Amino acid sequence: MSTVPAPEPSPTPTPTDTRSAPAEVVFAASGLHKSYGGIHALQGASIEIRRGEVHGLLGENGSGKSTLLKIVSGQVQPTKGHLALDGLRVAFPDTHSALTAGIVTINQETSLVPDLSVTENVLLGRRLVRRRGGVDWKATHRRAREILERLQLDLDPHRQVWRLRPDQQQMVEIARAVSMDARILILDEPTSSLTDDEVEAVLRVVRQLSEEDVATIFVSHRMKEVFSLVHSVTVLRDGKSVGAGAVEEFDERRLVELMVGKELETPTASEKRHELRGRSVLRLRGMSVAGRLEGVDLDVAAGEIVGLAGLVGAGRSELLSAAFGVEPHATGTVEVDGVAIEQTGPVEAMRRGLAYVPSDRKLLGLVLGMGVKENLVLARNASIARWRTVRSRAEAEQAGALISELGVTATDPSAPVATLSGGNQQKVLFGKWLSTRPKVLLLDEPTRGVDVGAKAEIYRLLTRSREAGLSILISSSETSELLLLCDRVLVMFQGRIVASLAEDAATEARITHLATGGD
Amino acid sequence: MAVNTRIPGQVGRLGDLIGSVRRAGQTSRFVGVLALLVVMFGFFAVTEGTFLSSGNINQLLTSMAIIFLVSIGMTFVMLSEGFDLSVGATVAFTGIAFGQLFDAAGLTLVPAALCAVAAGTAVGILNGVLIGRSGLSFLVVTLGTSVLIQGVLNLWSEAKTISVTSPTLDTLAFGKLFGIPIPVWIMALVYAGSLYVLRKTYFGRDVYAVGGNADAARLSGIKVVRTIVAVYVIAAFLAALAGILQVARVGAASPLVGATLVFDAAAAVLLGGTSLAGGIGGVTGTMVGVLFLGVLQNGLSVSGVESYWQQVVTGIILIIVVAADRAQREGWSSIGIPLHRRSRRTHDKEPAS
């Protein structure tokens, strides 16, 4: 840890600032190490939580945040290091023991039962007031209402949870944590799917809890929230704590620098909207999906690779699937070579020269039980009349050519795709689309879950496709990948493109800064 | 990007050999049941003298025809990751429609049969549209149409059996061509046709793709809705043919014939290695599954064993087959038998590239 908050009150406390009042450390994790096989998820991470504080836990994807939280909540055991509660060493061999100690985790996905009432969810599995073998509903609802009132939540205890807004559902989860006498609440990106107003409502409840001496570990990528809410922060990078202290000791720029490990450059002039290289092949105008994508305009020229950066939930995936015409309820116009695509749907999109590689290859990309060969020609042959006989020989030739072209390691082209490694599966997915001879490639997380070697081959493939004149739009969570491949990087935040960075202006720190809501 | 279309030269003999071994591995899903079938066949052949007589073999094969037709249709549906609970009712419905049109409405034989088959096939259109286009659950839809059709045919027939006799129908059910019973010819034709459709046409490939991963198929431009409608229509059409054949065999149309047919058909398809999860299996396995049920039933009855034992044995074998399949894929511990713990762990890893 580079900085530790001073135990004495700061010399010039403002009268309204309650943050500077020091409180004792209620929970500490120190020197945590965790390895999965040869991968070191944590190598010396520490965190200290004081009574009643809101503690921001920051770090990029893969920095070890989730592993740290899993250890704190008893889901995994550290290889090295220890935990202390109220200064006494503790171990959480399972989630139950962490709950008993008052550490309650609320994950990104809600764990509510949609068809049950607010009361039943708040008191789920416990604490229903019983009377003569039945449930005393009057008393039970009263108990739930007490908790809701304590949090100043105006929710009807009788209402079914699925009828609530997402932020209200979050609050029901928080109320449940309170009903378990939580001392430390872990909120893992509680606001990632909420609108601004909803975020504010959740933050208010967290502040309320803080006043009641319930500490919160708050994970968020949005800097604005961090600065308006937290009292102190811990920054993780590569599994280590690289910075910690009271939030006043940091500014936004410093935090981003700690997260990415590089210095943040000041924006330069070339960052202005970049001129197109030649004519636009893919032209998107006013692409919108209610609540997730707000009127995005975008052009990709022939032979250009454009990257989409942004947090998970910033609207990158929605933009790509809307461009391919498979995002339900999307609006906006898609033009290829200056001609608008009138009908939505994959068939029309393919006919007009679009190809779409979705992010989850197992869920959306490949038919795993089918052969490599059949998968490779699946899209290419989709327009042939279905009663026609499969032209096996021509198909084998096409597939063979693609397999050698892409460098797929498959002993037998008829073997199910499921038997291939992740990298080879991804190459098959690419081959499936390249064989349709597209003009535009839409790629969502093209290298997720593939090893380094396969990654390099996919990069080589993309560069070659660009040279052949394809227009490529890539969405990726790996900023370094975008910097390596792209002519331009567009940064998305909350459903909008907030910046267009030319190759020379795009840096990892700059992108992270913009993607977390900075300007 | 320019994709060159030259033939990859260096695959070679060894590659071909490995390929054929792999392919054999893929079809091995019904090998266990096939082995059991052979053992059972041998057992009955040795212990019961009459079992191998040509009369008995012909009887065995012709008795399978109805369940075979229904099972082939069910195979299409299950390959697309669906299930059709209404095939039994469709068989009965077609039979009653045939009986009513031929007997009461006074149509001649062929028009009556054609109309009845069309009526039966219409059930499949209804199923397919509700499941494929409206996106309703296949279990709910086919349960609904099953009950609905059963009700209609009970009303129509007043729950009575209708006698239907004609020399043409007798020939259909009991006649022979080149010494082989006509129902066996029908089975052979349907088997060959369905094998061709599934393995050699783009439609057949769509069925596997939709069953294997409907989202991926849709994104690849395959018309998923159309494929789903088609498999339910095929299932209903084959069930309707089975309905006509049933009337021909019995000489009467009964409203009750469909009751257990759907379960027998599902058992045959599952024994034949077609997965309930869709995308895996085929009609050859289904033929093995139907033969298995047929030989078991025939052998037991020749041996003078109470015929209900066939159900007991079928149930046990079915559970063993499904459990063994899962154990083979995911390790014995996945079905609660703590053997070969290691092998499971190696299964979880993806092979390195």
mmCIF file of N, CA and C in Angstrom, chain B residues 211-303:
data_model
loop_
_atom_site.group_PDB
_atom_site.id
_atom_site.type_symbol
_atom_site.label_atom_id
_atom_site.label_comp_id
_atom_site.label_asym_id
_atom_site.label_seq_id
_atom_site.Cartn_x
_atom_site.Cartn_y
_atom_site.Cartn_z
ATOM 1 N N GLY B 211 -31.643 -27.440 -33.836
ATOM 2 C CA GLY B 211 -31.661 -28.195 -32.589
ATOM 3 C C GLY B 211 -30.395 -27.996 -31.782
ATOM 4 N N GLY B 212 -29.273 -27.856 -32.476
ATOM 5 C CA GLY B 212 -27.994 -27.709 -31.784
ATOM 6 C C GLY B 212 -27.831 -26.329 -31.172
ATOM 7 N N ASN B 213 -28.219 -25.300 -31.901
ATOM 8 C CA ASN B 213 -28.086 -23.931 -31.393
ATOM 9 C C ASN B 213 -28.952 -23.008 -32.244
ATOM 10 N N ALA B 214 -30.176 -22.817 -31.797
ATOM 11 C CA ALA B 214 -31.137 -22.066 -32.601
ATOM 12 C C ALA B 214 -30.693 -20.620 -32.813
ATOM 13 N N ASP B 215 -30.057 -20.008 -31.806
ATOM 14 C CA ASP B 215 -29.615 -18.618 -31.951
ATOM 15 C C ASP B 215 -28.526 -18.495 -33.007
ATOM 16 N N ALA B 216 -27.566 -19.424 -32.940
ATOM 17 C CA ALA B 216 -26.485 -19.395 -33.932
ATOM 18 C C ALA B 216 -27.049 -19.617 -35.325
ATOM 19 N N ALA B 217 -28.005 -20.526 -35.447
ATOM 20 C CA ALA B 217 -28.612 -20.801 -36.745
ATOM 21 C C ALA B 217 -29.308 -19.553 -37.281
ATOM 22 N N ARG B 218 -30.049 -18.879 -36.419
ATOM 23 C CA ARG B 218 -30.776 -17.685 -36.830
ATOM 24 C C ARG B 218 -29.804 -16.599 -37.299
ATOM 25 N N LEU B 219 -28.724 -16.397 -36.520
ATOM 26 C CA LEU B 219 -27.750 -15.367 -36.888
ATOM 27 C C LEU B 219 -27.023 -15.728 -38.177
ATOM 28 N N SER B 220 -26.984 -17.021 -38.512
ATOM 29 C CA SER B 220 -26.340 -17.433 -39.755
ATOM 30 C C SER B 220 -27.287 -17.335 -40.935
ATOM 31 N N GLY B 221 -28.474 -16.819 -40.725
ATOM 32 C CA GLY B 221 -29.403 -16.617 -41.821
ATOM 33 C C GLY B 221 -30.322 -17.785 -42.090
ATOM 34 N N ILE B 222 -30.329 -18.788 -41.206
ATOM 35 C CA ILE B 222 -31.226 -19.929 -41.403
ATOM 36 C C ILE B 222 -32.627 -19.563 -40.925
ATOM 37 N N LYS B 223 -33.629 -19.983 -41.683
ATOM 38 C CA LYS B 223 -35.002 -19.632 -41.322
ATOM 39 C C LYS B 223 -35.506 -20.622 -40.280
ATOM 40 N N VAL B 224 -35.308 -20.234 -39.037
ATOM 41 C CA VAL B 224 -35.569 -21.137 -37.917
ATOM 42 C C VAL B 224 -37.062 -21.465 -37.818
ATOM 43 N N VAL B 225 -37.910 -20.458 -37.971
ATOM 44 C CA VAL B 225 -39.350 -20.678 -37.828
ATOM 45 C C VAL B 225 -39.832 -21.705 -38.859
ATOM 46 N N ARG B 226 -39.390 -21.490 -40.091
ATOM 47 C CA ARG B 226 -39.803 -22.394 -41.161
ATOM 48 C C ARG B 226 -39.357 -23.832 -40.873
ATOM 49 N N THR B 227 -38.152 -23.973 -40.358
ATOM 50 C CA THR B 227 -37.626 -25.302 -40.038
ATOM 51 C C THR B 227 -38.471 -25.970 -38.958
ATOM 52 N N ILE B 228 -38.815 -25.195 -37.941
ATOM 53 C CA ILE B 228 -39.598 -25.768 -36.845
ATOM 54 C C ILE B 228 -40.991 -26.171 -37.333
ATOM 55 N N VAL B 229 -41.625 -25.318 -38.135
ATOM 56 C CA VAL B 229 -42.932 -25.684 -38.681
ATOM 57 C C VAL B 229 -42.801 -26.984 -39.478
ATOM 58 N N ALA B 230 -41.744 -27.080 -40.279
ATOM 59 C CA ALA B 230 -41.577 -28.254 -41.134
ATOM 60 C C ALA B 230 -41.440 -29.551 -40.328
ATOM 61 N N VAL B 231 -40.679 -29.539 -39.244
ATOM 62 C CA VAL B 231 -40.506 -30.807 -38.513
ATOM 63 C C VAL B 231 -41.821 -31.272 -37.884
ATOM 64 N N TYR B 232 -42.634 -30.338 -37.410
ATOM 65 C CA TYR B 232 -43.915 -30.763 -36.823
ATOM 66 C C TYR B 232 -44.877 -31.246 -37.908
ATOM 67 N N VAL B 233 -44.779 -30.646 -39.096
ATOM 68 C CA VAL B 233 -45.610 -31.115 -40.206
ATOM 69 C C VAL B 233 -45.179 -32.528 -40.625
ATOM 70 N N ILE B 234 -43.865 -32.755 -40.674
ATOM 71 C CA ILE B 234 -43.369 -34.090 -41.028
ATOM 72 C C ILE B 234 -43.844 -35.111 -39.998
ATOM 73 N N ALA B 235 -43.726 -34.759 -38.714
ATOM 74 C CA ALA B 235 -44.147 -35.681 -37.659
ATOM 75 C C ALA B 235 -45.632 -36.007 -37.794
ATOM 76 N N ALA B 236 -46.452 -34.992 -38.072
ATOM 77 C CA ALA B 236 -47.892 -35.219 -38.186
ATOM 78 C C ALA B 236 -48.219 -36.025 -39.441
ATOM 79 N N PHE B 237 -47.498 -35.743 -40.538
ATOM 80 C CA PHE B 237 -47.736 -36.477 -41.781
ATOM 81 C C PHE B 237 -47.439 -37.964 -41.591
ATOM 82 N N LEU B 238 -46.305 -38.276 -40.963
ATOM 83 C CA LEU B 238 -45.961 -39.681 -40.750
ATOM 84 C C LEU B 238 -46.934 -40.334 -39.766
ATOM 85 N N ALA B 239 -47.383 -39.582 -38.767
ATOM 86 C CA ALA B 239 -48.381 -40.117 -37.838
ATOM 87 C C ALA B 239 -49.689 -40.396 -38.579
ATOM 88 N N ALA B 240 -50.030 -39.531 -39.539
ATOM 89 C CA ALA B 240 -51.256 -39.732 -40.313
ATOM 90 C C ALA B 240 -51.149 -40.993 -41.170
ATOM 91 N N LEU B 241 -49.983 -41.191 -41.800
ATOM 92 C CA LEU B 241 -49.767 -42.436 -42.558
ATOM 93 C C LEU B 241 -49.928 -43.641 -41.636
ATOM 94 N N ALA B 242 -49.347 -43.529 -40.430
ATOM 95 C CA ALA B 242 -49.463 -44.620 -39.464
ATOM 96 C C ALA B 242 -50.928 -44.860 -39.117
ATOM 97 N N GLY B 243 -51.718 -43.794 -39.068
ATOM 98 C CA GLY B 243 -53.142 -43.919 -38.763
ATOM 99 C C GLY B 243 -53.862 -44.748 -39.817
ATOM 100 N N ILE B 244 -53.567 -44.493 -41.103
ATOM 101 C CA ILE B 244 -54.181 -45.266 -42.188
ATOM 102 C C ILE B 244 -53.770 -46.731 -42.087
ATOM 103 N N LEU B 245 -52.468 -46.953 -41.849
ATOM 104 C CA LEU B 245 -51.945 -48.314 -41.757
ATOM 105 C C LEU B 245 -52.582 -49.065 -40.589
ATOM 106 N N GLN B 246 -52.796 -48.346 -39.519
ATOM 107 C CA GLN B 246 -53.425 -48.928 -38.331
ATOM 108 C C GLN B 246 -54.844 -49.426 -38.666
ATOM 109 N N VAL B 247 -55.592 -48.578 -39.366
ATOM 110 C CA VAL B 247 -56.951 -48.964 -39.768
ATOM 111 C C VAL B 247 -56.898 -50.201 -40.661
ATOM 112 N N ALA B 248 -55.933 -50.217 -41.597
ATOM 113 C CA ALA B 248 -55.812 -51.345 -42.510
ATOM 114 C C ALA B 248 -55.514 -52.636 -41.762
ATOM 115 N N ARG B 249 -54.640 -52.565 -40.743
ATOM 116 C CA ARG B 249 -54.260 -53.765 -39.987
ATOM 117 C C ARG B 249 -55.421 -54.324 -39.178
ATOM 118 N N VAL B 250 -56.144 -53.438 -38.536
ATOM 119 C CA VAL B 250 -57.185 -53.872 -37.600
ATOM 120 C C VAL B 250 -58.529 -54.062 -38.315
ATOM 121 N N GLY B 251 -58.684 -53.382 -39.452
ATOM 122 C CA GLY B 251 -59.966 -53.438 -40.140
ATOM 123 C C GLY B 251 -60.988 -52.535 -39.492
ATOM 124 N N ALA B 252 -60.523 -51.648 -38.629
ATOM 125 C CA ALA B 252 -61.438 -50.741 -37.957
ATOM 126 C C ALA B 252 -60.670 -49.532 -37.456
ATOM 127 N N ALA B 253 -61.397 -48.416 -37.311
ATOM 128 C CA ALA B 253 -60.789 -47.216 -36.746
ATOM 129 C C ALA B 253 -61.257 -47.076 -35.309
ATOM 130 N N SER B 254 -60.279 -47.037 -34.408
ATOM 131 C CA SER B 254 -60.639 -46.942 -32.991
ATOM 132 C C SER B 254 -60.174 -45.606 -32.437
ATOM 133 N N PRO B 255 -60.984 -44.941 -31.601
ATOM 134 C CA PRO B 255 -60.554 -43.671 -31.017
ATOM 135 C C PRO B 255 -59.478 -43.845 -29.941
ATOM 136 N N LEU B 256 -59.156 -45.084 -29.596
ATOM 137 C CA LEU B 256 -58.278 -45.309 -28.442
ATOM 138 C C LEU B 256 -56.847 -45.659 -28.804
ATOM 139 N N VAL B 257 -56.545 -45.821 -30.115
ATOM 140 C CA VAL B 257 -55.252 -46.420 -30.468
ATOM 141 C C VAL B 257 -54.039 -45.591 -30.053
ATOM 142 N N GLY B 258 -54.199 -44.277 -29.914
ATOM 143 C CA GLY B 258 -53.012 -43.427 -29.753
ATOM 144 C C GLY B 258 -52.430 -43.363 -28.353
ATOM 145 N N ALA B 259 -53.191 -43.919 -27.370
ATOM 146 C CA ALA B 259 -52.880 -43.620 -25.974
ATOM 147 C C ALA B 259 -51.409 -43.776 -25.592
ATOM 148 N N THR B 260 -50.817 -44.951 -25.845
ATOM 149 C CA THR B 260 -49.447 -45.158 -25.374
ATOM 150 C C THR B 260 -48.409 -44.968 -26.470
ATOM 151 N N LEU B 261 -48.890 -44.670 -27.676
ATOM 152 C CA LEU B 261 -47.988 -44.610 -28.826
ATOM 153 C C LEU B 261 -46.875 -43.577 -28.643
ATOM 154 N N VAL B 262 -47.217 -42.414 -28.089
ATOM 155 C CA VAL B 262 -46.234 -41.347 -27.973
ATOM 156 C C VAL B 262 -45.087 -41.754 -27.061
ATOM 157 N N PHE B 263 -45.409 -42.537 -26.016
ATOM 158 C CA PHE B 263 -44.349 -42.941 -25.098
ATOM 159 C C PHE B 263 -43.461 -44.002 -25.724
ATOM 160 N N ASP B 264 -44.092 -44.936 -26.460
ATOM 161 C CA ASP B 264 -43.293 -45.946 -27.145
ATOM 162 C C ASP B 264 -42.363 -45.289 -28.158
ATOM 163 N N ALA B 265 -42.900 -44.322 -28.899
ATOM 164 C CA ALA B 265 -42.091 -43.652 -29.914
ATOM 165 C C ALA B 265 -40.936 -42.898 -29.256
ATOM 166 N N ALA B 266 -41.226 -42.158 -28.180
ATOM 167 C CA ALA B 266 -40.164 -41.416 -27.498
ATOM 168 C C ALA B 266 -39.102 -42.377 -26.980
ATOM 169 N N ALA B 267 -39.539 -43.532 -26.434
ATOM 170 C CA ALA B 267 -38.585 -44.523 -25.933
ATOM 171 C C ALA B 267 -37.691 -45.012 -27.067
ATOM 172 N N ALA B 268 -38.296 -45.306 -28.224
ATOM 173 C CA ALA B 268 -37.513 -45.810 -29.345
ATOM 174 C C ALA B 268 -36.488 -44.771 -29.799
ATOM 175 N N VAL B 269 -36.909 -43.504 -29.887
ATOM 176 C CA VAL B 269 -36.002 -42.453 -30.355
ATOM 177 C C VAL B 269 -34.841 -42.267 -29.368
ATOM 178 N N LEU B 270 -35.163 -42.265 -28.071
ATOM 179 C CA LEU B 270 -34.113 -42.078 -27.064
ATOM 180 C C LEU B 270 -33.171 -43.278 -27.023
ATOM 181 N N LEU B 271 -33.744 -44.509 -27.118
ATOM 182 C CA LEU B 271 -32.895 -45.692 -27.172
ATOM 183 C C LEU B 271 -31.949 -45.603 -28.362
ATOM 184 N N GLY B 272 -32.426 -44.997 -29.438
ATOM 185 C CA GLY B 272 -31.612 -44.869 -30.643
ATOM 186 C C GLY B 272 -30.587 -43.750 -30.574
ATOM 187 N N GLY B 273 -30.476 -43.087 -29.442
ATOM 188 C CA GLY B 273 -29.381 -42.145 -29.261
ATOM 189 C C GLY B 273 -29.672 -40.723 -29.665
ATOM 190 N N THR B 274 -30.887 -40.401 -30.076
ATOM 191 C CA THR B 274 -31.200 -39.003 -30.367
ATOM 192 C C THR B 274 -31.422 -38.277 -29.045
ATOM 193 N N SER B 275 -30.769 -37.120 -28.929
ATOM 194 C CA SER B 275 -30.773 -36.430 -27.652
ATOM 195 C C SER B 275 -32.001 -35.548 -27.504
ATOM 196 N N LEU B 276 -32.543 -35.505 -26.292
ATOM 197 C CA LEU B 276 -33.643 -34.585 -26.001
ATOM 198 C C LEU B 276 -33.182 -33.139 -26.127
ATOM 199 N N ALA B 277 -31.866 -32.921 -25.995
ATOM 200 C CA ALA B 277 -31.330 -31.563 -26.090
ATOM 201 C C ALA B 277 -31.210 -31.100 -27.528
ATOM 202 N N GLY B 278 -31.520 -31.974 -28.491
ATOM 203 C CA GLY B 278 -31.540 -31.566 -29.890
ATOM 204 C C GLY B 278 -30.187 -31.616 -30.565
ATOM 205 N N GLY B 279 -30.222 -31.685 -31.902
ATOM 206 C CA GLY B 279 -29.004 -31.558 -32.687
ATOM 207 C C GLY B 279 -28.139 -32.796 -32.807
ATOM 208 N N ILE B 280 -28.444 -33.819 -32.030
ATOM 209 C CA ILE B 280 -27.605 -35.020 -32.041
ATOM 210 C C ILE B 280 -28.486 -36.252 -32.211
ATOM 211 N N GLY B 281 -28.084 -37.146 -33.113
ATOM 212 C CA GLY B 281 -28.820 -38.387 -33.307
ATOM 213 C C GLY B 281 -29.185 -38.569 -34.764
ATOM 214 N N GLY B 282 -30.175 -39.420 -35.011
ATOM 215 C CA GLY B 282 -30.573 -39.652 -36.394
ATOM 216 C C GLY B 282 -31.528 -40.822 -36.521
ATOM 217 N N VAL B 283 -32.001 -41.032 -37.770
ATOM 218 C CA VAL B 283 -33.046 -42.037 -37.981
ATOM 219 C C VAL B 283 -32.516 -43.463 -37.926
ATOM 220 N N THR B 284 -31.229 -43.682 -38.174
ATOM 221 C CA THR B 284 -30.691 -45.039 -38.085
ATOM 222 C C THR B 284 -30.785 -45.543 -36.645
ATOM 223 N N GLY B 285 -30.417 -44.674 -35.717
ATOM 224 C CA GLY B 285 -30.546 -45.020 -34.311
ATOM 225 C C GLY B 285 -31.988 -45.320 -33.955
ATOM 226 N N THR B 286 -32.903 -44.507 -34.483
ATOM 227 C CA THR B 286 -34.319 -44.719 -34.197
ATOM 228 C C THR B 286 -34.774 -46.089 -34.706
ATOM 229 N N MET B 287 -34.265 -46.485 -35.886
ATOM 230 C CA MET B 287 -34.626 -47.803 -36.406
ATOM 231 C C MET B 287 -34.143 -48.891 -35.441
ATOM 232 N N VAL B 288 -32.934 -48.743 -34.924
ATOM 233 C CA VAL B 288 -32.414 -49.704 -33.951
ATOM 234 C C VAL B 288 -33.307 -49.715 -32.711
ATOM 235 N N GLY B 289 -33.702 -48.533 -32.263
ATOM 236 C CA GLY B 289 -34.559 -48.438 -31.082
ATOM 237 C C GLY B 289 -35.901 -49.132 -31.299
ATOM 238 N N VAL B 290 -36.497 -48.935 -32.474
ATOM 239 C CA VAL B 290 -37.786 -49.565 -32.771
ATOM 240 C C VAL B 290 -37.623 -51.084 -32.849
ATOM 241 N N LEU B 291 -36.546 -51.533 -33.515
ATOM 242 C CA LEU B 291 -36.277 -52.972 -33.607
ATOM 243 C C LEU B 291 -36.120 -53.570 -32.219
ATOM 244 N N PHE B 292 -35.433 -52.829 -31.357
ATOM 245 C CA PHE B 292 -35.222 -53.299 -29.995
ATOM 246 C C PHE B 292 -36.560 -53.552 -29.307
ATOM 247 N N LEU B 293 -37.447 -52.565 -29.378
ATOM 248 C CA LEU B 293 -38.758 -52.715 -28.750
ATOM 249 C C LEU B 293 -39.534 -53.867 -29.393
ATOM 250 N N GLY B 294 -39.455 -53.965 -30.740
ATOM 251 C CA GLY B 294 -40.200 -54.994 -31.464
ATOM 252 C C GLY B 294 -39.739 -56.394 -31.100
ATOM 253 N N VAL B 295 -38.415 -56.603 -31.111
ATOM 254 C CA VAL B 295 -37.864 -57.931 -30.807
ATOM 255 C C VAL B 295 -38.186 -58.312 -29.371
ATOM 256 N N LEU B 296 -38.074 -57.349 -28.466
ATOM 257 C CA LEU B 296 -38.358 -57.619 -27.058
ATOM 258 C C LEU B 296 -39.805 -58.099 -26.899
ATOM 259 N N GLN B 297 -40.708 -57.350 -27.493
ATOM 260 C CA GLN B 297 -42.123 -57.686 -27.350
ATOM 261 C C GLN B 297 -42.435 -59.041 -27.981
ATOM 262 N N ASN B 298 -41.953 -59.217 -29.220
ATOM 263 C CA ASN B 298 -42.231 -60.445 -29.944
ATOM 264 C C ASN B 298 -41.603 -61.655 -29.249
ATOM 265 N N GLY B 299 -40.339 -61.484 -28.845
ATOM 266 C CA GLY B 299 -39.629 -62.592 -28.204
ATOM 267 C C GLY B 299 -40.310 -63.018 -26.921
ATOM 268 N N LEU B 300 -40.718 -62.049 -26.127
ATOM 269 C CA LEU B 300 -41.365 -62.371 -24.859
ATOM 270 C C LEU B 300 -42.699 -63.069 -25.102
ATOM 271 N N SER B 301 -43.422 -62.587 -26.122
ATOM 272 C CA SER B 301 -44.722 -63.220 -26.344
ATOM 273 C C SER B 301 -44.551 -64.628 -26.910
ATOM 274 N N VAL B 302 -43.521 -64.825 -27.751
ATOM 275 C CA VAL B 302 -43.234 -66.174 -28.249
ATOM 276 C C VAL B 302 -42.846 -67.083 -27.091
ATOM 277 N N SER B 303 -42.106 -66.504 -26.114
ATOM 278 C CA SER B 303 -41.686 -67.305 -24.965
ATOM 279 C C SER B 303 -42.817 -67.516 -23.978
#
